[in-house]
mmCIF file of C-alpha atoms in Angstrom:
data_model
loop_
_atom_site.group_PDB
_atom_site.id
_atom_site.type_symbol
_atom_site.label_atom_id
_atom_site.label_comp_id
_atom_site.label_asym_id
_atom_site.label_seq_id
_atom_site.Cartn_x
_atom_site.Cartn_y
_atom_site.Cartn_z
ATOM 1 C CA UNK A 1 25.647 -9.462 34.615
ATOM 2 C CA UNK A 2 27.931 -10.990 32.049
ATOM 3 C CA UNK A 3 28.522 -14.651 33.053
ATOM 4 C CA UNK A 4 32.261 -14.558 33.645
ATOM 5 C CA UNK A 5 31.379 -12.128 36.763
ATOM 6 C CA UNK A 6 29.087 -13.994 38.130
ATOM 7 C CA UNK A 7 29.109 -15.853 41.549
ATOM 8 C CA UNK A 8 25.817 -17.381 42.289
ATOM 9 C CA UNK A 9 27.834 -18.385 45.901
ATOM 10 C CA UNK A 10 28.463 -14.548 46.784
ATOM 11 C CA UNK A 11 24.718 -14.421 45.880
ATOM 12 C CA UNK A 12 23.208 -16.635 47.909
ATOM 13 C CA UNK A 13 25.590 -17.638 50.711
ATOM 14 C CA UNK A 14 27.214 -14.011 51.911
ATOM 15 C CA UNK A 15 24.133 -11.702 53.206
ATOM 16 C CA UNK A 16 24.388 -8.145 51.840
ATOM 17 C CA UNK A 17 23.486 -5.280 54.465
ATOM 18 C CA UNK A 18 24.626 -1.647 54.450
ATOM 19 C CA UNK A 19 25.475 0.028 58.161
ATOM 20 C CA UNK A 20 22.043 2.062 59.093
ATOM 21 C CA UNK A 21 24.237 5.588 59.374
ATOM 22 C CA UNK A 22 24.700 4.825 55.221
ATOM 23 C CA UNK A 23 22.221 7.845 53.816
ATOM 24 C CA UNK A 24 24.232 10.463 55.670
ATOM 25 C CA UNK A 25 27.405 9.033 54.932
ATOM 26 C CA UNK A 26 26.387 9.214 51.287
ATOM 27 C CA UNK A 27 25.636 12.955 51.725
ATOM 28 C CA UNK A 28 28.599 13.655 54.132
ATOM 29 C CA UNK A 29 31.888 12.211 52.127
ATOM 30 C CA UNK A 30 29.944 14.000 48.414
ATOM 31 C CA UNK A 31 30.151 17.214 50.726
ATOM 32 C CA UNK A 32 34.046 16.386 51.885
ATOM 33 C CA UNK A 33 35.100 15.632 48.562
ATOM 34 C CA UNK A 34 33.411 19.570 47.695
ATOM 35 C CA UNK A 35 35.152 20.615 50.441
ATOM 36 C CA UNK A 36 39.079 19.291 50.360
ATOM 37 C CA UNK A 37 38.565 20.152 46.427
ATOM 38 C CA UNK A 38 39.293 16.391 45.580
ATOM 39 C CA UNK A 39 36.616 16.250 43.030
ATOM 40 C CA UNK A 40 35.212 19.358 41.345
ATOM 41 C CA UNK A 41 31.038 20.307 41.910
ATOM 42 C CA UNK A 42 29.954 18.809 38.050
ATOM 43 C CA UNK A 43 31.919 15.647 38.826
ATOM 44 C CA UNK A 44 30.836 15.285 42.432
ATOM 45 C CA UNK A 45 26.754 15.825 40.872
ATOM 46 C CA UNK A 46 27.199 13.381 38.274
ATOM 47 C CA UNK A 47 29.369 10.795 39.465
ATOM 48 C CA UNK A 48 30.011 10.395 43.029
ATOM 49 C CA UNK A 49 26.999 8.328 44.049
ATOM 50 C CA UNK A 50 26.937 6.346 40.744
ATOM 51 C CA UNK A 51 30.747 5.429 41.813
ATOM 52 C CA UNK A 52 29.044 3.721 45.096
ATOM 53 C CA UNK A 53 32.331 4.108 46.966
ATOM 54 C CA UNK A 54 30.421 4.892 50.430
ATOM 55 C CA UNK A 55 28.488 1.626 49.416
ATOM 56 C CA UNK A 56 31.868 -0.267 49.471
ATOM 57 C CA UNK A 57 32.347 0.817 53.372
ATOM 58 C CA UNK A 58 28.869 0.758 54.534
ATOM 59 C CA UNK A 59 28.980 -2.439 53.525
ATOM 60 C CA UNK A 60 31.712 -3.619 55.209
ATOM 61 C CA UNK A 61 32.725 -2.192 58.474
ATOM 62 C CA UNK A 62 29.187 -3.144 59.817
ATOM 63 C CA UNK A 63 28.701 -1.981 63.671
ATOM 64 C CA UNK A 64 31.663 0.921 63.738
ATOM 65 C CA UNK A 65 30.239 4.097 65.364
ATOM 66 C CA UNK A 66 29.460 6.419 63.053
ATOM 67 C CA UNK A 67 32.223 8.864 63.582
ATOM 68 C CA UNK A 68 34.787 5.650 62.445
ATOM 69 C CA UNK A 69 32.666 4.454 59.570
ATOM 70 C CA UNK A 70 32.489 8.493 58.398
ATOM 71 C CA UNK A 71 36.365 8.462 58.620
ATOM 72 C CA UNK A 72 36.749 5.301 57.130
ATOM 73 C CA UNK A 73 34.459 6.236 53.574
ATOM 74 C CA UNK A 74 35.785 9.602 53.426
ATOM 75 C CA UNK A 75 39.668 7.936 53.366
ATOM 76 C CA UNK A 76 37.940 5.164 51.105
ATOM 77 C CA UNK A 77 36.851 8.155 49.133
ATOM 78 C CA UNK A 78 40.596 9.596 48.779
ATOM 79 C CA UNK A 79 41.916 7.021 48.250
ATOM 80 C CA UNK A 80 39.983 6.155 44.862
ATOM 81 C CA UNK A 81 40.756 10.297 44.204
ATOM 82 C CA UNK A 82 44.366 9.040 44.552
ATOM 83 C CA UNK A 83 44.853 5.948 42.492
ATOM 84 C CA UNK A 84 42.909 7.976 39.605
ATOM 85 C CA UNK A 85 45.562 10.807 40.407
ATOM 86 C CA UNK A 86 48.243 7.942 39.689
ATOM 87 C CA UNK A 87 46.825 6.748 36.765
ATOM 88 C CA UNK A 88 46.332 10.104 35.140
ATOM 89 C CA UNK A 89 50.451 10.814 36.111
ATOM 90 C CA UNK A 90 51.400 7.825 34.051
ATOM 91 C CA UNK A 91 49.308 8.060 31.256
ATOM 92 C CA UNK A 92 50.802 12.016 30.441
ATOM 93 C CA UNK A 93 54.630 10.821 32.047
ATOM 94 C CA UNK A 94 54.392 13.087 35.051
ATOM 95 C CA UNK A 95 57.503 11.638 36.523
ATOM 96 C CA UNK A 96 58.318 14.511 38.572
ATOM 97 C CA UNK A 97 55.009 15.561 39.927
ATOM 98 C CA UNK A 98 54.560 11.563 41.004
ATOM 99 C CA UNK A 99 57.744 11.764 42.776
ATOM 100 C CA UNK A 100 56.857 14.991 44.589
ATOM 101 C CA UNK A 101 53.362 13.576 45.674
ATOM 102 C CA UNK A 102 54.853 10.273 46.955
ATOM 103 C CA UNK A 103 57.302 12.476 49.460
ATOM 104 C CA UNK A 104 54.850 14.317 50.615
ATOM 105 C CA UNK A 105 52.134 11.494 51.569
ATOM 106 C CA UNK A 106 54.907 10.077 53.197
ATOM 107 C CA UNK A 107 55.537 12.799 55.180
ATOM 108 C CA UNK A 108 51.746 13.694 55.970
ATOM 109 C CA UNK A 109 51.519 9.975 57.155
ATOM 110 C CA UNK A 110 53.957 10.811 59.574
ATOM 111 C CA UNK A 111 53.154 14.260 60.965
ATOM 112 C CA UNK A 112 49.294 14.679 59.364
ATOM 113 C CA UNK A 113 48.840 18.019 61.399
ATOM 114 C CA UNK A 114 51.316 19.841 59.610
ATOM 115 C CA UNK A 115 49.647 18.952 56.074
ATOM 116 C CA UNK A 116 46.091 19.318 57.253
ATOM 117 C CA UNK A 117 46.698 23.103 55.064
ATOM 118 C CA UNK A 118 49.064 22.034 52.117
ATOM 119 C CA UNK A 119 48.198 23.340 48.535
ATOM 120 C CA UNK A 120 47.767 20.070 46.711
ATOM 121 C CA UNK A 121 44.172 19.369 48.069
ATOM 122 C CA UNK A 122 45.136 15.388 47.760
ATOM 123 C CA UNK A 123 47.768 16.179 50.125
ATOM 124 C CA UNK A 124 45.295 18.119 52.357
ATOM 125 C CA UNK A 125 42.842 15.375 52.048
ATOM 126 C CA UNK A 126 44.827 12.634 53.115
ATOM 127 C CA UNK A 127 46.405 14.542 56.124
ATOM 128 C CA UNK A 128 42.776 15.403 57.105
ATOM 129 C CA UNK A 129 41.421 11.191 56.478
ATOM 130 C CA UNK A 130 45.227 10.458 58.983
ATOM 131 C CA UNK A 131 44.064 13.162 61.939
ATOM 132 C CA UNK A 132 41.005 11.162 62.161
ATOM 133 C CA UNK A 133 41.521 7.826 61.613
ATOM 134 C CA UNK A 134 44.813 7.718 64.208
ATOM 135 C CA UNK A 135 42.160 9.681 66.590
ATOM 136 C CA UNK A 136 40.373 5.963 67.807
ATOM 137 C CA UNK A 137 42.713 3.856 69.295
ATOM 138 C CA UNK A 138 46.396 4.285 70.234
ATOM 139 C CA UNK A 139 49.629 5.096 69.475
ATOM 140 C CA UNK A 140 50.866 1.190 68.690
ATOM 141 C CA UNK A 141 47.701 0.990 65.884
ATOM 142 C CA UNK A 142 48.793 4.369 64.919
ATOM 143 C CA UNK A 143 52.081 3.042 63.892
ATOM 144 C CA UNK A 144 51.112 -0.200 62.448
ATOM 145 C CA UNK A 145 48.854 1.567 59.992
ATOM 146 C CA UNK A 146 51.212 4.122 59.176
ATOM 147 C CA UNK A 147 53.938 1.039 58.679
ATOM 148 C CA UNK A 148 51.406 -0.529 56.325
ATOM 149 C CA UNK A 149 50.477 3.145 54.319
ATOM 150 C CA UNK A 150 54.015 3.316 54.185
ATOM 151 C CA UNK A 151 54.469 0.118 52.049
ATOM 152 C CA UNK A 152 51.465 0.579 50.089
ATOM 153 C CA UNK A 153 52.368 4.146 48.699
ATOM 154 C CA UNK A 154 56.183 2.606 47.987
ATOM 155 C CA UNK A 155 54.154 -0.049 45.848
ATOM 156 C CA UNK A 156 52.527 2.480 43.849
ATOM 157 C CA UNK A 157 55.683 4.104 43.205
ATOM 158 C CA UNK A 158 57.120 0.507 41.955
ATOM 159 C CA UNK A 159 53.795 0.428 39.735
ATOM 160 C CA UNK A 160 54.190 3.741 38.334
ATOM 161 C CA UNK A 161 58.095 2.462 37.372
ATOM 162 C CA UNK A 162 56.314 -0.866 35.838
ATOM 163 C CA UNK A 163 53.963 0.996 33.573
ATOM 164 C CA UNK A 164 55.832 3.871 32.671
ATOM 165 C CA UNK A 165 58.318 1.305 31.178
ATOM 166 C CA UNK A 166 55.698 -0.793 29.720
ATOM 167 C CA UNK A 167 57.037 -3.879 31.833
ATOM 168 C CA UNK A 168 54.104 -6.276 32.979
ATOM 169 C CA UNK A 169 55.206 -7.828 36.471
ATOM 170 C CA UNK A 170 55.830 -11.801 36.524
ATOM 171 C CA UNK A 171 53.029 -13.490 38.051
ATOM 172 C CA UNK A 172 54.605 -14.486 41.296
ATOM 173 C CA UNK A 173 55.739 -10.688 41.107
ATOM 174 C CA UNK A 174 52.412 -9.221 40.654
ATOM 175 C CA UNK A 175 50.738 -11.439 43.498
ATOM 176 C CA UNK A 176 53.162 -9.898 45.767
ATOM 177 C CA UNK A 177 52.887 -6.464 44.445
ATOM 178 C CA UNK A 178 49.250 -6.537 44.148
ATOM 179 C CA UNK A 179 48.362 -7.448 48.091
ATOM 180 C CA UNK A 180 50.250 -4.059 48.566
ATOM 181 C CA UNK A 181 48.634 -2.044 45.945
ATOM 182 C CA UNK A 182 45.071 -3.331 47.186
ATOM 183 C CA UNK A 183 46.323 -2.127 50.616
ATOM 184 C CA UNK A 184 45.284 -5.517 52.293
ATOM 185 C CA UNK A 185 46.917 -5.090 55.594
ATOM 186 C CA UNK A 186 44.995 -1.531 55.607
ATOM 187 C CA UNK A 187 41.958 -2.420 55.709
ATOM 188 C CA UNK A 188 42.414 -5.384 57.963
ATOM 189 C CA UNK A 189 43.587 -2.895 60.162
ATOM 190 C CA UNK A 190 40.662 -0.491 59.678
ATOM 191 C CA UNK A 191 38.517 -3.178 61.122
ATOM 192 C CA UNK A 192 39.825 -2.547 64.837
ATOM 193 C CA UNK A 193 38.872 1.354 65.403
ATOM 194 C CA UNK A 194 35.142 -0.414 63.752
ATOM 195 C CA UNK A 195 35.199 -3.290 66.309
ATOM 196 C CA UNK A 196 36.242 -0.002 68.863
ATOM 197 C CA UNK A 197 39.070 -2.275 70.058
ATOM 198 C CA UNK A 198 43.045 -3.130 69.390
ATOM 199 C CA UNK A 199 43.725 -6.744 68.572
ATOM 200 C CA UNK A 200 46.543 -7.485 70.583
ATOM 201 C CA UNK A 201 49.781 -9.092 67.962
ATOM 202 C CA UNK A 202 48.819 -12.880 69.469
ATOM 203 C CA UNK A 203 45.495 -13.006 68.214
ATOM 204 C CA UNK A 204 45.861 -11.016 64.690
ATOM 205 C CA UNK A 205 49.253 -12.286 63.873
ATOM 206 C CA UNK A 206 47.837 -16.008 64.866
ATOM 207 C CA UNK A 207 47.492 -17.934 61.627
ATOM 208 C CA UNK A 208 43.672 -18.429 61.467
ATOM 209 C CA UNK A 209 42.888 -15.178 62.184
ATOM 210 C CA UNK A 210 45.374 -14.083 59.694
ATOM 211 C CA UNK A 211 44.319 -16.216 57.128
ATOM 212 C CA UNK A 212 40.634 -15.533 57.302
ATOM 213 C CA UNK A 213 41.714 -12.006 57.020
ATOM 214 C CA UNK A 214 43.909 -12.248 54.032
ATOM 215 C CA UNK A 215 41.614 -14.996 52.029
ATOM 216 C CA UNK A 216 38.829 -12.141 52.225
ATOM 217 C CA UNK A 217 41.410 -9.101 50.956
ATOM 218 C CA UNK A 218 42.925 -11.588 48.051
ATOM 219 C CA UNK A 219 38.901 -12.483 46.814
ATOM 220 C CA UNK A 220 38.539 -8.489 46.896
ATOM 221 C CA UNK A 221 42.192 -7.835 44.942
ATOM 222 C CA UNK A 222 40.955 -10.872 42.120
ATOM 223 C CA UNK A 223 37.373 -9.847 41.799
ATOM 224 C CA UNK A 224 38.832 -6.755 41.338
ATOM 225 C CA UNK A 225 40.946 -7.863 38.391
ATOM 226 C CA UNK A 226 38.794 -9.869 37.087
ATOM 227 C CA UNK A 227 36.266 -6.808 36.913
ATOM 228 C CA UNK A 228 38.508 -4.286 35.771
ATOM 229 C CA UNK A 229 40.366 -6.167 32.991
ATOM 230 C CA UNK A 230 38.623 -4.254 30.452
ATOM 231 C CA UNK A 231 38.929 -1.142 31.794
ATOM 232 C CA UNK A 232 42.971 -1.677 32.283
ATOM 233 C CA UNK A 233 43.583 -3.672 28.888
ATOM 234 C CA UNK A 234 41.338 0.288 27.421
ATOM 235 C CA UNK A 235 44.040 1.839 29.572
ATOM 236 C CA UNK A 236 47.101 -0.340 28.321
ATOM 237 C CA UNK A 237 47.678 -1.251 31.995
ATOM 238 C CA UNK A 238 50.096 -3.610 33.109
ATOM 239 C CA UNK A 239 48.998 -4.028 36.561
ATOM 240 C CA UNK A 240 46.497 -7.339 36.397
ATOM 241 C CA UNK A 241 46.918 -10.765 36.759
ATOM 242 C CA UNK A 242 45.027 -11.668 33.524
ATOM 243 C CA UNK A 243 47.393 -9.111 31.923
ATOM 244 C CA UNK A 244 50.864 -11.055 33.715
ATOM 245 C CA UNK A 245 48.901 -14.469 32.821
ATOM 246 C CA UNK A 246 48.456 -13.472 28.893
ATOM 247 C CA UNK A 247 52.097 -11.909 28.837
ATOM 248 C CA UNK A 248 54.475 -14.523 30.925
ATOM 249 C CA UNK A 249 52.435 -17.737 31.018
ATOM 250 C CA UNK A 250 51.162 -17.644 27.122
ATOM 251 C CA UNK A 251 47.481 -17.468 27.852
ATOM 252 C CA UNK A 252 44.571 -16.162 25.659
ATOM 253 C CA UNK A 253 42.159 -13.758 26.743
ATOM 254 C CA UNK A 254 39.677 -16.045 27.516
ATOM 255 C CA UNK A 255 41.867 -18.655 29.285
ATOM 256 C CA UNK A 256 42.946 -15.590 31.537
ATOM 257 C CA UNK A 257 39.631 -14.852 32.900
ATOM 258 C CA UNK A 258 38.840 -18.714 33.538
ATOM 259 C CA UNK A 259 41.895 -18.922 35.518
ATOM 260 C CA UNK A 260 40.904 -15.824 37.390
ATOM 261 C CA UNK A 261 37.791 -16.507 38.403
ATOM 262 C CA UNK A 262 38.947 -20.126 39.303
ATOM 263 C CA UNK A 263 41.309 -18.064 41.742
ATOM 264 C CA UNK A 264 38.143 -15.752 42.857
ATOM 265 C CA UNK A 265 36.511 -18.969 43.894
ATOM 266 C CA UNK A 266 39.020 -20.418 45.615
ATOM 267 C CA UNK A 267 39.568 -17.916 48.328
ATOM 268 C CA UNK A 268 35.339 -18.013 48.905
ATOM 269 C CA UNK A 269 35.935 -21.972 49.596
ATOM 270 C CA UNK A 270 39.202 -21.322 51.678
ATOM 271 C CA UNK A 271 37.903 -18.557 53.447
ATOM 272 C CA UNK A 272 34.640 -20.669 54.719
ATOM 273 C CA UNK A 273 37.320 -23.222 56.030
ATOM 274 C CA UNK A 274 39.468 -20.173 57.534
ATOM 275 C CA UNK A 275 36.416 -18.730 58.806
ATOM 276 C CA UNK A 276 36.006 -21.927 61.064
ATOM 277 C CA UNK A 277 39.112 -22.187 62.544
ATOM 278 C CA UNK A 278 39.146 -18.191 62.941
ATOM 279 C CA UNK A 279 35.425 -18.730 64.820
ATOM 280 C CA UNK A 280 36.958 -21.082 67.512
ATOM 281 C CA UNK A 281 39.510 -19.413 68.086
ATOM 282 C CA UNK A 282 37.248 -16.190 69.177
ATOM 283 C CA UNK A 283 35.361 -18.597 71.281
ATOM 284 C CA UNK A 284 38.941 -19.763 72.887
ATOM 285 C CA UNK A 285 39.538 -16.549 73.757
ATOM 286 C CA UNK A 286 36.182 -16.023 76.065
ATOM 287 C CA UNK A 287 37.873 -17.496 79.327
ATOM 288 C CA UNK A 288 35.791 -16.162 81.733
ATOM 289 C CA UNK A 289 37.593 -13.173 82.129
ATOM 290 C CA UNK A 290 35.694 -9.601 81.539
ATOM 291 C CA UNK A 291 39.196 -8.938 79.025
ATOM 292 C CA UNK A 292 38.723 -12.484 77.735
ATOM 293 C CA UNK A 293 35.440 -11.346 77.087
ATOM 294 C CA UNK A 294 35.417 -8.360 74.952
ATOM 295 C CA UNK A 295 38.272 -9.400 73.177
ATOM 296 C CA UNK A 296 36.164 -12.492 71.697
ATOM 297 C CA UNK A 297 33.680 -10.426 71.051
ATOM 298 C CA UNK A 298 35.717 -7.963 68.896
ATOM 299 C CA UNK A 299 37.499 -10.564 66.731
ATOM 300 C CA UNK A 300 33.646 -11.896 66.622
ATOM 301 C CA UNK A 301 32.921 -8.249 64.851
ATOM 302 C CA UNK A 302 35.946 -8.493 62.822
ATOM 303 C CA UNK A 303 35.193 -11.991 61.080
ATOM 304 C CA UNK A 304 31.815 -10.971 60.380
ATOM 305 C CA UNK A 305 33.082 -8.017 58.509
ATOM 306 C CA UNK A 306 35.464 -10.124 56.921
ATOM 307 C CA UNK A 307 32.956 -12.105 55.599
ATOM 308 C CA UNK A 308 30.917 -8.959 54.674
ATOM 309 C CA UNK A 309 33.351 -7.803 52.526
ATOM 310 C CA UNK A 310 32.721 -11.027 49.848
ATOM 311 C CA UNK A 311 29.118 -8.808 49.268
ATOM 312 C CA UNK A 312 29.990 -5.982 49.806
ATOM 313 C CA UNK A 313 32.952 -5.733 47.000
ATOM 314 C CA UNK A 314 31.041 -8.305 45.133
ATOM 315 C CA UNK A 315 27.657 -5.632 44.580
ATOM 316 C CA UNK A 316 29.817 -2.879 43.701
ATOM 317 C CA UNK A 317 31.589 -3.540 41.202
ATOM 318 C CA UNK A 318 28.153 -4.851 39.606
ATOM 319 C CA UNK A 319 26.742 -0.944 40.300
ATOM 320 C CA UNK A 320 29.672 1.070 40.630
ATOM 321 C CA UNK A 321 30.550 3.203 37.565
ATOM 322 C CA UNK A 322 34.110 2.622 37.920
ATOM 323 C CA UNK A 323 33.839 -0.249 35.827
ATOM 324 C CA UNK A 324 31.252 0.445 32.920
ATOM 325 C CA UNK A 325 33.945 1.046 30.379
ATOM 326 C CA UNK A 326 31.315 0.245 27.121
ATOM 327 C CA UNK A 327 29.826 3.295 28.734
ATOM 328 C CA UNK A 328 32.465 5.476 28.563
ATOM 329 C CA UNK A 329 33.292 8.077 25.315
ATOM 330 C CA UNK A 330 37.289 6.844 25.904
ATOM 331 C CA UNK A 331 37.099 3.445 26.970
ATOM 332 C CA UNK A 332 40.976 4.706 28.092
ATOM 333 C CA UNK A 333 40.151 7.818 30.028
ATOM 334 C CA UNK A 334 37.578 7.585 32.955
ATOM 335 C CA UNK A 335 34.863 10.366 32.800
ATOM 336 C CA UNK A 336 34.572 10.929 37.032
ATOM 337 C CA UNK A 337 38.457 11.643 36.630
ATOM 338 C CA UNK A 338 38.912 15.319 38.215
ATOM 339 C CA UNK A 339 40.752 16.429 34.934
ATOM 340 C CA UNK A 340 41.824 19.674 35.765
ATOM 341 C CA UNK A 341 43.188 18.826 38.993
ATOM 342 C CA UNK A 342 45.284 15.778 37.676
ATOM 343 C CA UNK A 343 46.688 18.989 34.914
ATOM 344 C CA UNK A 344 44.368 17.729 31.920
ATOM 345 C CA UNK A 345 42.687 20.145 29.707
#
């Protein structure tokens, strides 16, 4: 593990588990992505375990039934099938065909039965991930995720605007862009249907459950960046905060990655302070009610999966092929990429 990446606090100080239903989630999102079409059969053999993506989830949304945590990987699964469909529309200027796919995840967000049969298996995909994942809770979750997929798939578009005209994104630009991109607020949200309970506005809108929650999205969305820098520098990328510190603040290389991982350490220090205040505030909320109750026990689940996520995003991109780019034959174009699907030859 090359220095720079390291985090001997992650290591020793956030406990790495997997959720026990893990082996056949493995086996059951490599057999969805077969059957929506997302990846073809070589790429699905050679690359879909060795990406680790069910890894990711199992790691995180510890104690979700397994009918949520299946949902959850398999949309965790599309949604790495998408951002590679993204990529592969800028690099050959696929203006149009971006355009077209934006509309119509917008509209499958919205109405996901009608989609569940649309050509573009992506499309298909996603509408099938929606059916399911809007299945668990209610209609007022329902709409705040949609609200937040909403956003997110806008941001892309503003990304795919960025890079197609070679413009890097200020840094105070790119922070705000980036907690959109990563899709914090959707997988903040994803930890409700695991906890098998809606958070009610007071208590997930408060600020220390709100900031333990975004402190353990922005380590993920830095890590990330600090990770993938070689891969997007390969990929003349614009989208990384090393990249915006190098172009707008006059930093080398090497002065980038020691202010990122700075960063990446200070959300694990604020997050152990957030995680504090976030803890007694669950323990407020027991008042000796049987609602009082359950509710403290669910935002109990959904801080420890908060804190899960430090390991859990932390180990894979240390195993996940995503990110061996020395490995690669074009350091620019990623070998799991479904090539003839994204209209490659």
């Amino acid at each position: 593990m090359p220095p720079a990446l390291s985090l001997p606090v992650i290591e020793t100080g956030f406990s790495r588990r997997l959720h026990p239903y893990w082996p056949s989630l493995q086996e059951n999102t490599r057999s969805w992505l077969l059957e929506k079409r997302l990846m073809p059969a070589d790429k699905v053999e050679e690359h879909a375990d060795g990406l680790r993506y069910t890894d990711l989830m199992a790691g995180y949304y510890l104690g979700a039934p397994d009918e949520v945590m299946q949902a959850i990987a398999d949309y965790s699964a599309w949604f790495f099938v998408w951002d590679d469909r993204h990529d592969r529309d800028v690099v050959h200027g696929r203006q149009a065909a971006w355009r077209g796919l934006r509309l119509r995840l917008h509209q499958a967000l919205d109405s996901p039965h009608t989609h569940l049969h649309h050509t573009d298996p992506l499309v298909a995909g996603f509408a099938d991930s929606m059916v399911r994942l809007y299945s668990f809770l209610g209609p007022r979750w329902n709409a705040r995720f949609a609200r937040h997929f909403h956003a997110v798939i806008d941001a892309y578009d503003r990304e795919f605007d960025n890079r197609t005209a070679g413009r890097v994104p200020t840094v105070e630009d790119y922070l705000e862009l980036r907690r959109l991109t990563f899709a914090h607020w959707i997988w903040t949200d994803l930890l409700e249907p695991s906890a098998e309970q809606e958070i009610p506005d007071a208590v997930r809108k408060h600020p220390a459950y709100r900031r333990a929650a975004l402190l353990s999205q922005e380590f993920a969305a830095w890590y990330n960046d600090l990770c993938s820098l070689p891969k997007e520098l390969a990929g003349d990328e614009v989208h990384n905060l090393g990249i915006s510190l190098i172009h707008h603040r006059g930093l080398t290389l090497a002065e980038a990655i020691t202010k990122l991982r700075r960063r990446v350490e200070e959300c694990i220090s604020e997050f152990l302070s957030a995680e504090k205040d976030a803890i007694r505030l669950a323990d407020r909320l027991a008042d000796g009610t049987t609602r009082g109750k359950e509710l403290s026990s669910a935002v109990q689940t959904c801080l420890g999966n908060m804190r899960n996520w430090f390991s859990s995003v932390y180990w894979f991109h240390h195993e996940s092929g995503r990110y061996r780019v020395d490995s690669w034959d074009d350091r620019a174009t990623p070998p799991y990429v479904n090539n003839e699907a994204a209209g490659e030859k």
